[in-house]
XYZ file of C-alpha atoms in Angstrom:
596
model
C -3.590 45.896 27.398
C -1.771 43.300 27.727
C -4.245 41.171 29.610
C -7.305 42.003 27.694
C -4.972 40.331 24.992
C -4.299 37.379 27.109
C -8.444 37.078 27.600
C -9.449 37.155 24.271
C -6.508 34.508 22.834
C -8.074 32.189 25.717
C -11.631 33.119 23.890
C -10.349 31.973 20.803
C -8.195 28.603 21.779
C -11.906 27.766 23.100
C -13.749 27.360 19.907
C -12.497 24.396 18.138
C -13.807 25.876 14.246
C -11.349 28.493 14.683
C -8.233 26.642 16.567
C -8.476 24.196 13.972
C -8.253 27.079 11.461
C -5.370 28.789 12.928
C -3.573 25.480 14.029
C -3.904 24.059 10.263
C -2.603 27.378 8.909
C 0.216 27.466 11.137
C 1.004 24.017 10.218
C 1.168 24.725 6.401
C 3.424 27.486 6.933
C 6.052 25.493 9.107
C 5.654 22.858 6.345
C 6.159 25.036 3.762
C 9.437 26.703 6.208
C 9.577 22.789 6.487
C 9.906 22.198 2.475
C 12.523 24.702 2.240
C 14.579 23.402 4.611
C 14.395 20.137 2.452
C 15.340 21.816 -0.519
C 18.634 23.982 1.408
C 19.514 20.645 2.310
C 19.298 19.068 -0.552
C 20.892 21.520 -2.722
C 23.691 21.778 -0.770
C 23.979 17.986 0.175
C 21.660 16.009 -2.181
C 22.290 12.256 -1.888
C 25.656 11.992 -0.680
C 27.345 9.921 2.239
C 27.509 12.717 4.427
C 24.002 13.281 3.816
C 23.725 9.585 5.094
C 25.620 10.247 7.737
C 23.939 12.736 8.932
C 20.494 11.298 9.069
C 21.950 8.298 10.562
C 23.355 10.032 12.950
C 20.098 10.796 14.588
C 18.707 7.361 15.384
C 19.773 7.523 19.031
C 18.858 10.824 20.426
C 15.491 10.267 18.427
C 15.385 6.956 20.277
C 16.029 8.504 23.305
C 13.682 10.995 22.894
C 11.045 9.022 21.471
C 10.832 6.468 23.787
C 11.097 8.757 27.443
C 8.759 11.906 25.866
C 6.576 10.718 22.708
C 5.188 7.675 24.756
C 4.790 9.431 28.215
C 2.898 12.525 26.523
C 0.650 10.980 24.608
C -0.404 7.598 26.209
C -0.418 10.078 29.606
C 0.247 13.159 30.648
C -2.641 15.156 28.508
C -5.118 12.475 30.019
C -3.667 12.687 33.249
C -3.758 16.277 33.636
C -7.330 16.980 32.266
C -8.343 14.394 34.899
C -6.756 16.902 37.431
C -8.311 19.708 35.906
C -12.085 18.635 35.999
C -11.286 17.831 39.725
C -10.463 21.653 40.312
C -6.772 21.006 41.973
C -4.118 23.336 40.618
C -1.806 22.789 43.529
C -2.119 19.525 42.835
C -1.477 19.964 38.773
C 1.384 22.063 39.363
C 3.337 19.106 41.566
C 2.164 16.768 39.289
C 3.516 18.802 36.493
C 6.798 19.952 38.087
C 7.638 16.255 39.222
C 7.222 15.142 35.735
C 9.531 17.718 34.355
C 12.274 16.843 37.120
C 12.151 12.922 36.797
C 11.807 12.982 33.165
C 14.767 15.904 32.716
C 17.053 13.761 35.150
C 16.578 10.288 33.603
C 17.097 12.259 30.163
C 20.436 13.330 31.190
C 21.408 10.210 33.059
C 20.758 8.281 29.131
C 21.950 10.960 27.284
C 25.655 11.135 29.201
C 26.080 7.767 29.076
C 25.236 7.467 25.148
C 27.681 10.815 24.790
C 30.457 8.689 26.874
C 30.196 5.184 24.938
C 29.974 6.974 21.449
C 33.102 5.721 20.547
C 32.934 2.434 20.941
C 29.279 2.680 19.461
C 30.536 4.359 16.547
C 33.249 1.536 16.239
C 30.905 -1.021 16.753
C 28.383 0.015 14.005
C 31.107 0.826 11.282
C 33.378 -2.138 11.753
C 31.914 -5.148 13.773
C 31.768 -8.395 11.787
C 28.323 -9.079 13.223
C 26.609 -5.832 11.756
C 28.518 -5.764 8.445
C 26.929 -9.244 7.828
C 23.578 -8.610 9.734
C 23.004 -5.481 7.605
C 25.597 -6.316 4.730
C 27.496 -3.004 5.052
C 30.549 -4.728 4.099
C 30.662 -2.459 0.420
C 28.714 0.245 1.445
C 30.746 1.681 4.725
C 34.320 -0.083 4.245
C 35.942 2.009 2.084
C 39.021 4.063 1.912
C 37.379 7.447 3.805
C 35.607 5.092 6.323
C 37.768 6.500 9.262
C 36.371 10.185 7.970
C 32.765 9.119 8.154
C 33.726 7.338 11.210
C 34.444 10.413 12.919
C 31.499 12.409 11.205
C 28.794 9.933 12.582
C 30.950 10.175 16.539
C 30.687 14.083 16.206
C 27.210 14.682 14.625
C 25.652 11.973 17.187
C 27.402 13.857 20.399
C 25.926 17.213 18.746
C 22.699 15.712 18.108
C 22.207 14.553 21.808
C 21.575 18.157 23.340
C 18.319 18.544 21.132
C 16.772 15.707 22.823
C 17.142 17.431 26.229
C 15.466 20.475 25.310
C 12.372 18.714 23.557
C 11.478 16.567 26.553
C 10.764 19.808 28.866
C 9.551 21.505 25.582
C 7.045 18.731 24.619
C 5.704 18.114 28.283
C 5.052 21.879 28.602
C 2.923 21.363 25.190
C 1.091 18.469 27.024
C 0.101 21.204 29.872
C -1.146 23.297 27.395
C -3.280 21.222 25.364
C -4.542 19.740 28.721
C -5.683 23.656 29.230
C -6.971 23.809 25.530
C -4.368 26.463 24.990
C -3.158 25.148 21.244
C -1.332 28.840 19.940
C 2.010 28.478 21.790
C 2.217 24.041 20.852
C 0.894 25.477 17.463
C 3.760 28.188 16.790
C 6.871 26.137 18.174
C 7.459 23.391 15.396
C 7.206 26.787 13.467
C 9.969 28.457 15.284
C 11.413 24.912 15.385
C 11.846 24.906 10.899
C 12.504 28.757 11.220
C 15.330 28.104 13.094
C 16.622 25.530 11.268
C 16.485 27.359 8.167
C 18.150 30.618 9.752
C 20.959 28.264 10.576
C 21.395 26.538 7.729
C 21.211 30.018 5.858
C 23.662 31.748 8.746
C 26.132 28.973 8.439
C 26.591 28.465 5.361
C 27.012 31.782 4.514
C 29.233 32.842 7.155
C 30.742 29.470 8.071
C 31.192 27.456 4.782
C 34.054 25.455 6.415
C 31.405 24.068 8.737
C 30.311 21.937 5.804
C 27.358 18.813 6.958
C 28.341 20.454 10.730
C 26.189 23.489 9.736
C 23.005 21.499 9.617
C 23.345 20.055 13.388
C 24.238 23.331 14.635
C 20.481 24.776 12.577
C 18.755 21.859 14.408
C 20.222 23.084 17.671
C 18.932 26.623 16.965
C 15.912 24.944 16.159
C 15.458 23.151 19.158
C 16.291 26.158 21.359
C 13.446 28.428 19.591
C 10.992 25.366 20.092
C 11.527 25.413 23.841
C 11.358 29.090 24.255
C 7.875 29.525 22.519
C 6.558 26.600 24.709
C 8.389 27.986 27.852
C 6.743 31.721 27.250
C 2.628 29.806 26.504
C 3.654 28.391 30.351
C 4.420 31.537 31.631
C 0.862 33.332 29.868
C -1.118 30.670 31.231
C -0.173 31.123 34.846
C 0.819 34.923 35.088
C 1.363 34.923 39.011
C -0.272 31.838 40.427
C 2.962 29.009 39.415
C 5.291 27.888 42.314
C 7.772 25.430 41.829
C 7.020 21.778 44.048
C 8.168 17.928 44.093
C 6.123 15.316 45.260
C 5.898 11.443 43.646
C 1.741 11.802 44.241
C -0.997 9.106 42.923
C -0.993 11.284 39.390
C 2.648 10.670 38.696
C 2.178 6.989 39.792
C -0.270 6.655 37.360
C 1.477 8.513 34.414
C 4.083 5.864 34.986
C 1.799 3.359 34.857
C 0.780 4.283 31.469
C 3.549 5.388 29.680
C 5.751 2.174 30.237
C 3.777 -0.269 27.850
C 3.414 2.762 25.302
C 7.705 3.235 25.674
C 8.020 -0.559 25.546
C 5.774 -0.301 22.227
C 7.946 2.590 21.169
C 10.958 0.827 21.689
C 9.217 -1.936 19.463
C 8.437 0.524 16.495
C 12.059 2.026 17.093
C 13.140 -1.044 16.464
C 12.016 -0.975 12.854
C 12.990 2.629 12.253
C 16.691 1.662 13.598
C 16.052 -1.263 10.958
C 15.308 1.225 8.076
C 17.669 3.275 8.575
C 20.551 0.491 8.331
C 18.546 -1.220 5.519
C 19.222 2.222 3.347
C 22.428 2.124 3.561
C 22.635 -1.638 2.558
C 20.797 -0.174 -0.614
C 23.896 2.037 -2.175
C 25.363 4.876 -1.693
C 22.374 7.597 -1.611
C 19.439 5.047 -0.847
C 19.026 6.457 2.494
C 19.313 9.689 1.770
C 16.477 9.115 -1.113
C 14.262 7.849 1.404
C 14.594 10.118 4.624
C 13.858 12.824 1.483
C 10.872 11.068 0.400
C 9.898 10.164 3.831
C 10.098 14.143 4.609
C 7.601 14.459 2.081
C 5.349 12.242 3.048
C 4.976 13.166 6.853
C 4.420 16.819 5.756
C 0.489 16.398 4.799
C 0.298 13.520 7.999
C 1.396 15.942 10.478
C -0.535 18.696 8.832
C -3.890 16.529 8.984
C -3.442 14.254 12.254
C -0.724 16.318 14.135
C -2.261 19.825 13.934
C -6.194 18.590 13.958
C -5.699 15.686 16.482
C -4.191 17.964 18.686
C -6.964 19.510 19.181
C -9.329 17.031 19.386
C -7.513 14.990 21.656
C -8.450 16.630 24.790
C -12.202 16.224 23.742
C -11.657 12.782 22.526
C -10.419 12.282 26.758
C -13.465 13.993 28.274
C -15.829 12.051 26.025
C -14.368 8.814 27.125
C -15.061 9.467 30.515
C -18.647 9.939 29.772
C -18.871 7.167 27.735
C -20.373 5.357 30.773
C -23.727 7.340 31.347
C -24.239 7.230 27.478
C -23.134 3.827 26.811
C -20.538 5.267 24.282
C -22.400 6.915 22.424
C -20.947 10.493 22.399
C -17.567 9.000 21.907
C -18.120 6.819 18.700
C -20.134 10.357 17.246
C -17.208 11.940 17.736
C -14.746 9.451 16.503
C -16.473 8.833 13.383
C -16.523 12.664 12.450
C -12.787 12.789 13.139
C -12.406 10.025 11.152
C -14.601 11.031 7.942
C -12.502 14.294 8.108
C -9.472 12.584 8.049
C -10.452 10.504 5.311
C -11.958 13.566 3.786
C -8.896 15.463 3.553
C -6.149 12.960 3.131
C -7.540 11.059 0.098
C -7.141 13.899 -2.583
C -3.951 15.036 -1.024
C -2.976 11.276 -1.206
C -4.049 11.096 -5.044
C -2.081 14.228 -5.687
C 1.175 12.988 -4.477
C 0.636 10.050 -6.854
C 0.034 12.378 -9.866
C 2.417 15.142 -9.079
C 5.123 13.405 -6.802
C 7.783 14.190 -10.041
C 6.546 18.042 -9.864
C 6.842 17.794 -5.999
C 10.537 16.656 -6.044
C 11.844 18.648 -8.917
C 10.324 22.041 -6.922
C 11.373 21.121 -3.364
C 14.427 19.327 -3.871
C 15.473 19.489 -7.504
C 18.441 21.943 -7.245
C 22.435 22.356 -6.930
C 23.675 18.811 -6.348
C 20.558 17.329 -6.248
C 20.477 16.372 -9.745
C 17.830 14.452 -12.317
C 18.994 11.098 -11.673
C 18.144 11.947 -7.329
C 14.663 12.988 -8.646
C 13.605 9.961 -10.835
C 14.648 8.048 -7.367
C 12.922 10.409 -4.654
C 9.615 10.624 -6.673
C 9.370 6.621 -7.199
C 10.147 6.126 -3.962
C 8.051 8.875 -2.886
C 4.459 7.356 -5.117
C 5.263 3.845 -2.411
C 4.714 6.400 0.378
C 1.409 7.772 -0.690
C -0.868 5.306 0.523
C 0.614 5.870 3.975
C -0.501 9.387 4.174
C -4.192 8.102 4.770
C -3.221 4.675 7.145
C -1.093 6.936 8.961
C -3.369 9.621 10.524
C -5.881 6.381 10.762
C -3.611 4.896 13.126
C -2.617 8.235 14.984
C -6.926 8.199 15.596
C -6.864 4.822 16.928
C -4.099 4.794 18.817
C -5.762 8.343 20.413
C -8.819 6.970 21.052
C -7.073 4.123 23.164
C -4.897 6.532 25.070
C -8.217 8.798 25.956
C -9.398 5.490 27.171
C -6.433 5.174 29.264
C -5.272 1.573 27.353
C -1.912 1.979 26.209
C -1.420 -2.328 26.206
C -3.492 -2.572 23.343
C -1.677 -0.251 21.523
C 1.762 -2.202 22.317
C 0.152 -5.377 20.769
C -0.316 -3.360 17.562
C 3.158 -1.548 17.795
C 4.442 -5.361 17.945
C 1.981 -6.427 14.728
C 3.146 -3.350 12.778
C 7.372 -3.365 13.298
C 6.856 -7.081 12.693
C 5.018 -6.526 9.508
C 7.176 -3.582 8.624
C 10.585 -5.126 8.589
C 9.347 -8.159 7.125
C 7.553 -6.274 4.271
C 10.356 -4.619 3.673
C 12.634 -7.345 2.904
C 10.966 -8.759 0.934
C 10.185 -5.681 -1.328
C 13.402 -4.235 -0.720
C 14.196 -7.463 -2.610
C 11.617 -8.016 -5.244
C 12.087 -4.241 -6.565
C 15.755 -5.256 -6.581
C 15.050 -6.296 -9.582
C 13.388 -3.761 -11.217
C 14.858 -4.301 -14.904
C 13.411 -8.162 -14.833
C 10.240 -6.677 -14.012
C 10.121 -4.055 -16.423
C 10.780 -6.990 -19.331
C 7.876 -9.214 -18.102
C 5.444 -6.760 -18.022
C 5.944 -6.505 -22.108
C 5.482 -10.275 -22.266
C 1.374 -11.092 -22.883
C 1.733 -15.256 -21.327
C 3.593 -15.907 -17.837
C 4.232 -19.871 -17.752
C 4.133 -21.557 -14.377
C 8.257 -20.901 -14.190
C 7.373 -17.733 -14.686
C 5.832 -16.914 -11.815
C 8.298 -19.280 -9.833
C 10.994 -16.666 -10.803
C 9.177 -13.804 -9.478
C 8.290 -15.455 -6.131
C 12.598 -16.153 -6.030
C 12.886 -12.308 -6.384
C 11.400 -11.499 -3.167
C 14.173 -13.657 -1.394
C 16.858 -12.640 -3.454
C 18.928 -9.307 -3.768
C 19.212 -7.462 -7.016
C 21.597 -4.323 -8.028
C 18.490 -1.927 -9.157
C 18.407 1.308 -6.794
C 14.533 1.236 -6.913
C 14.648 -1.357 -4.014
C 14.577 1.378 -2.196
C 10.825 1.882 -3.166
C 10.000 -1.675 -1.603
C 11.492 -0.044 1.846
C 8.567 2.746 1.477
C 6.003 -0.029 0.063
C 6.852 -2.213 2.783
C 6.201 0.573 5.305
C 2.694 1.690 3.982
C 1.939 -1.849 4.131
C 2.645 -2.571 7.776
C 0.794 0.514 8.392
C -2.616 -0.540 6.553
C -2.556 -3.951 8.721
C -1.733 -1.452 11.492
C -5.155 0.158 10.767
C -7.191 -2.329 10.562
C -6.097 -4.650 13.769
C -6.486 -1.138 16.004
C -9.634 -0.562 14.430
C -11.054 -4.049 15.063
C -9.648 -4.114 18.580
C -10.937 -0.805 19.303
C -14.699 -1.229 17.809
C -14.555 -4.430 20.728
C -14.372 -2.183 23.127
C -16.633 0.442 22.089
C -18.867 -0.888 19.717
C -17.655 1.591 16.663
C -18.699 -0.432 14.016
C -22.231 -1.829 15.024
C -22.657 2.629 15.740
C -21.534 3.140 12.346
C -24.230 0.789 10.625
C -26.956 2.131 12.792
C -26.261 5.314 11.917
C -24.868 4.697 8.131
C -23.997 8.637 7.539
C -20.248 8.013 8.535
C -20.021 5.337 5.895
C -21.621 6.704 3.260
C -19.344 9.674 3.723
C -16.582 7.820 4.050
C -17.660 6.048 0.352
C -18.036 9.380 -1.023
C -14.692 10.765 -0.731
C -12.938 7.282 -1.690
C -15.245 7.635 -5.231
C -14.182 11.657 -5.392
C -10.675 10.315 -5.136
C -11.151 8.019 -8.372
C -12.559 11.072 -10.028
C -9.820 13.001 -8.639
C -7.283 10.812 -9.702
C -8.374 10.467 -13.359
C -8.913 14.332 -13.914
C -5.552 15.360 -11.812
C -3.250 12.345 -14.332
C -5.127 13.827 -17.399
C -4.295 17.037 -16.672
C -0.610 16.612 -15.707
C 0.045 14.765 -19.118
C -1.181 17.345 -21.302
C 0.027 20.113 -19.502
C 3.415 18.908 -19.359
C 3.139 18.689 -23.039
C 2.309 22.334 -23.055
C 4.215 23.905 -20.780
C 8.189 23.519 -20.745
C 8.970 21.413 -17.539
C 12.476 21.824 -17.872
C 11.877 25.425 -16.412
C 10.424 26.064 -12.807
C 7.833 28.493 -14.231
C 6.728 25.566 -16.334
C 6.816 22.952 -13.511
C 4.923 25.263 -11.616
C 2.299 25.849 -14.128
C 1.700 21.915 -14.319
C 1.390 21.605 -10.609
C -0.983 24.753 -10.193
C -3.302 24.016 -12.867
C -3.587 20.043 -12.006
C -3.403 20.730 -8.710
C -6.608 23.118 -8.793
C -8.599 21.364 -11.618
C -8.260 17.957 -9.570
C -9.583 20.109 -6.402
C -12.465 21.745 -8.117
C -13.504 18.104 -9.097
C -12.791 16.702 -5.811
C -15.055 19.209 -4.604
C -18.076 18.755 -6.671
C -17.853 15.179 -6.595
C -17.694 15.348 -2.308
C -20.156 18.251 -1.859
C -22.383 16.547 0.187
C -19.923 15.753 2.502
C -18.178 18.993 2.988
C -22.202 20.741 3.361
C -22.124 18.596 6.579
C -19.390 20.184 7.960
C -19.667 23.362 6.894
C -23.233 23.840 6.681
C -23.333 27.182 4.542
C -26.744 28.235 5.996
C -25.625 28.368 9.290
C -22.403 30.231 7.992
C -24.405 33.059 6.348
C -26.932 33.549 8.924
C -23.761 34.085 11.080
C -22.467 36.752 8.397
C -25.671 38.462 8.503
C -25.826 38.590 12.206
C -22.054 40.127 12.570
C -22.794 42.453 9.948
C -26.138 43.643 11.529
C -24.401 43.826 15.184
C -21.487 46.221 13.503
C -24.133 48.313 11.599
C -26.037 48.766 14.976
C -22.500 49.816 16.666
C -22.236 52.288 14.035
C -25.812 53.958 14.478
């Protein structure tokens, strides 16, 4: 029984209509576990310094972890081991594999003790060192009378922190082997059992613990992290029932991993780099800036991992075997594919994009808005939150690019446009950071009908010059979606060089004209979806959840319904109803004749 089970989940995970399917719908119900995670956090945290704290105390096991296991699976371990797996040598697969897991398990250890022994003197160094209080003008926001308290929270929730790391970098290379395989269901289900587990803490801890206080959220994420590894560790053990053995061996394969993984970790350490420089630009920002914009950064990421982590991950591995026969068909088959992904994307993340805009206040107010979390946190999250739109769309743009390049097996291209994007990204930032500073000023020269030459003088000061409004926070998240659009378009340029995308794209024209389409159902989308939020929040009472969830259902759906009618010509080439019915009718027919 339990085999025929095995044989027909393997049937499945082979057709790419129905992974997609399952992979998306997995997805939106570890986002949704995902958004209620948010909101336990939030209720029982909101924007406080220990909520700070907390965050912060992540950057360096997520640096860690990013640089060592993002960059090597990516840029190439999935490559690497479908290369082994056309070439019909499991022996050789399994070394490769095991040899990974070893070297990549030690060095994580080797990192991680030495961060867990210096955390003192880290922890000392980032709270009281006269070079970072001036670098990052902390000097009001950390030096205060319970600094020595927060001292000792950021010491204890880093050391706590550093264990997740360990069991994600065996986790995540097991989900490499998978996808290599085109076995999706196990990588699918673990960031699921990843949020459930988090949420099960939270909700255990807190119940049972109180006294644990911000403690109780580490010890979720360690739950988390422990269910994550498990559901990877038992898709390892379906895949090879009888035939896995355990061997070391530094062969040509792990050579070449190395090879490509260190300019994709030095370009990670580059665009960690700007994430370290976020994170300490919050706090500069006031007390509760940076938990306002990990929230709205939450809530941003949910629709670009839903779009270009669940449905890249599948077409990754295709995205590698068409780039090794892009020689015999002088790229051909590789740019077709490409340019479907991309319309898709584009397809999908422009009215979720447009929706965010309209509804980010309705968004907040039902994930977050609760407990501590209170009305002035919500004006804050959702402004910041509208600067993040426009990144849902460059973001799974330059998650298709940088693919592409890795299936290509060129991760230096991709570290000169890591390098373009931190640099643009930090120094976007500051200067928005600083210009919405000033928010008030604004706000009284946009009633003013003439701006005079001194005018405009005095608004070019304000991006150089620091304000006291909170909504400078909002220039962090503009800056960000900035220096990812100029992300976007140098990979795309660089990468239509090498493989003639756009001269593809003209001969053909469909992908373009698509691509026009949806931006033009997005206006339409965008004008029906604000309509319909103003007058039903003059209908409906949006001081109740029943009535903020009336406003977001009915916009939401309206806006969809005209997104759909406006784009039909789009979706028809994807779904192709025809072919869909005739299918229908032929599974019904085959069932009636089973019955006879």
């Amino acid at each position: 029984m339990f085999r025929r089970l095995r044989e027909k989940i393997i049937r499945w995970e082979s057709k790419i209509l129905f992974i997609s399917v399952f992979i998306t719908s997995i997805s939106i119900i570890s986002k949704l576990l995902g958004f209620l995670k948010i909101h336990f956090i939030a209720r029982l945290f909101a924007t406080s310094k220990e909520s700070d704290i907390f965050f912060a105390a992540f950057a360096l096991p997520d640096l860690v972890f990013t640089l060592l296991v993002v960059g090597t699976v990516n840029a190439a371990l999935v490559p690497i081991f479908i290369r082994i797996i056309k070439k019909n040598q499991p022996e050789v697969l399994h070394t490769t594999l095991n040899t990974v897991i070893t070297l990549l398990f030690g060095t994580m250890i080797v990192l991680l003790g030495i961060i867990y022994i210096f955390m003192p003197q880290i922890t000392t160094w980032v709270f009281t060192s006269k070079e970072v209080l001036k670098v990052f003008d902390l000097a009001t926001a950390l030096t205060q009378e319970n600094q020595e308290h927060y001292q000792e929270l950021f010491l204890n929730l880093s050391r706590l922190m550093l264990v997740s790391p360990l069991l994600l970098s065996v986790s995540s290379i097991f989900g490499a082997y998978l996808q290599a395989h085109k076995r999706f269901i196990s990588t699918a289900i673990a960031p699921l059992m990843y949020n459930l587990g988090i949420l099960l803490g939270i909700t255990l801890f807190v119940k049972f613990a109180p006294h644990f206080g911000i403690y109780a959220l580490s010890y979720a994420v360690l739950l988390g992290t422990a269910l994550h590894f498990i559901t990877q560790l038992i898709g390892i053990l379906g895949l090879h029932e009888k035939d896995f053995s355990w061997s070391f061996g530094i062969n040509q394969h792990v050579k070449d991993i190395a090879k490509l993984s260190l300019p994709r970790i030095f370009g990670l350490g580059v665009e960690q780099i700007a994430i370290m420089f976020n994170t300490f630009w919050g706090f500069t920002l006031g007390t509760g800036a940076l938990s306002v914009f990990k929230y709205a950064s939450t809530l941003y990421l949910v629709p670009v991992d839903l779009i270009s982590g669940s449905f890249l991950q599948v077409i990754f591995p295709r995205l590698n075997e068409r780039a090794h026969e892009r020689a015999q068909d002088n790229n051909q088959s590789l740019n077709k594919l490409y340019w479907r992904t991309l319309v898709l994307l584009c397809y999908v993340a422009i009215p979720i994009a447009v929706l965010f805009i309209v509804l980010r206040l309705p968004i907040v107010r039902l994930i977050l808005g609760a407990g501590r979390f209170d009305w002035t946190a919500t004006i804050a999250t959702s402004f910041t939150l509208a600067f993040f739109t426009p990144a849902i769309l460059f973001q799974a743009m330059a998650a298709l690019n940088i693919r592409t390049f890795y299936a290509l097996n060129n991760t230096k291209i991709p570290l000169l446009i890591s390098l373009t994007g931190v640099i643009s990204n930090i120094t976007f930032s500051i200067l928005f950071t600083n210009f919405f500073s000033h928010a008030s000023k604004i706000m009284a020269l946009t009633a003013s009908s003439l701006l005079s030459l001194e005018t405009w003088q005095l608004i070019a000061s304000w991006f150089f010059t620091r304000g006291n409004s909170f909504a400078a926070v909002a220039g962090l998240a503009f800056g960000i979606s900035i220096g990812l659009f100029l992300e976007v378009a140098l990979s795309f340029w660089l990468l239509s060089r090498q493989t003639q995308l756009w001269a593809y794209a003209k001969q053909v024209v469909l992908p373009l004209q698509q691509i026009k389409t949806a931006l033009f159902g997005g206006i339409a989308t965008f004008i029906v979806g604000y309509t319909t939020y103003r007058i039903t929040d003059l209908l409906f009472d949006s001081s109740r959840v029943i009535g903020v969830v009336l406003i977001t259902g009915l916009t939401g759906i309206l806006a969809g319904i005209v997104y759909l009618l406006a784009t039909s010509s789009v979706w028809k080439q994807y779904i192709q109803p025809d072919k869909v019915l005739r299918k229908i009718v032929n599974v019904k027919n085959k069932y009636l004749a089973k019955s006879v």
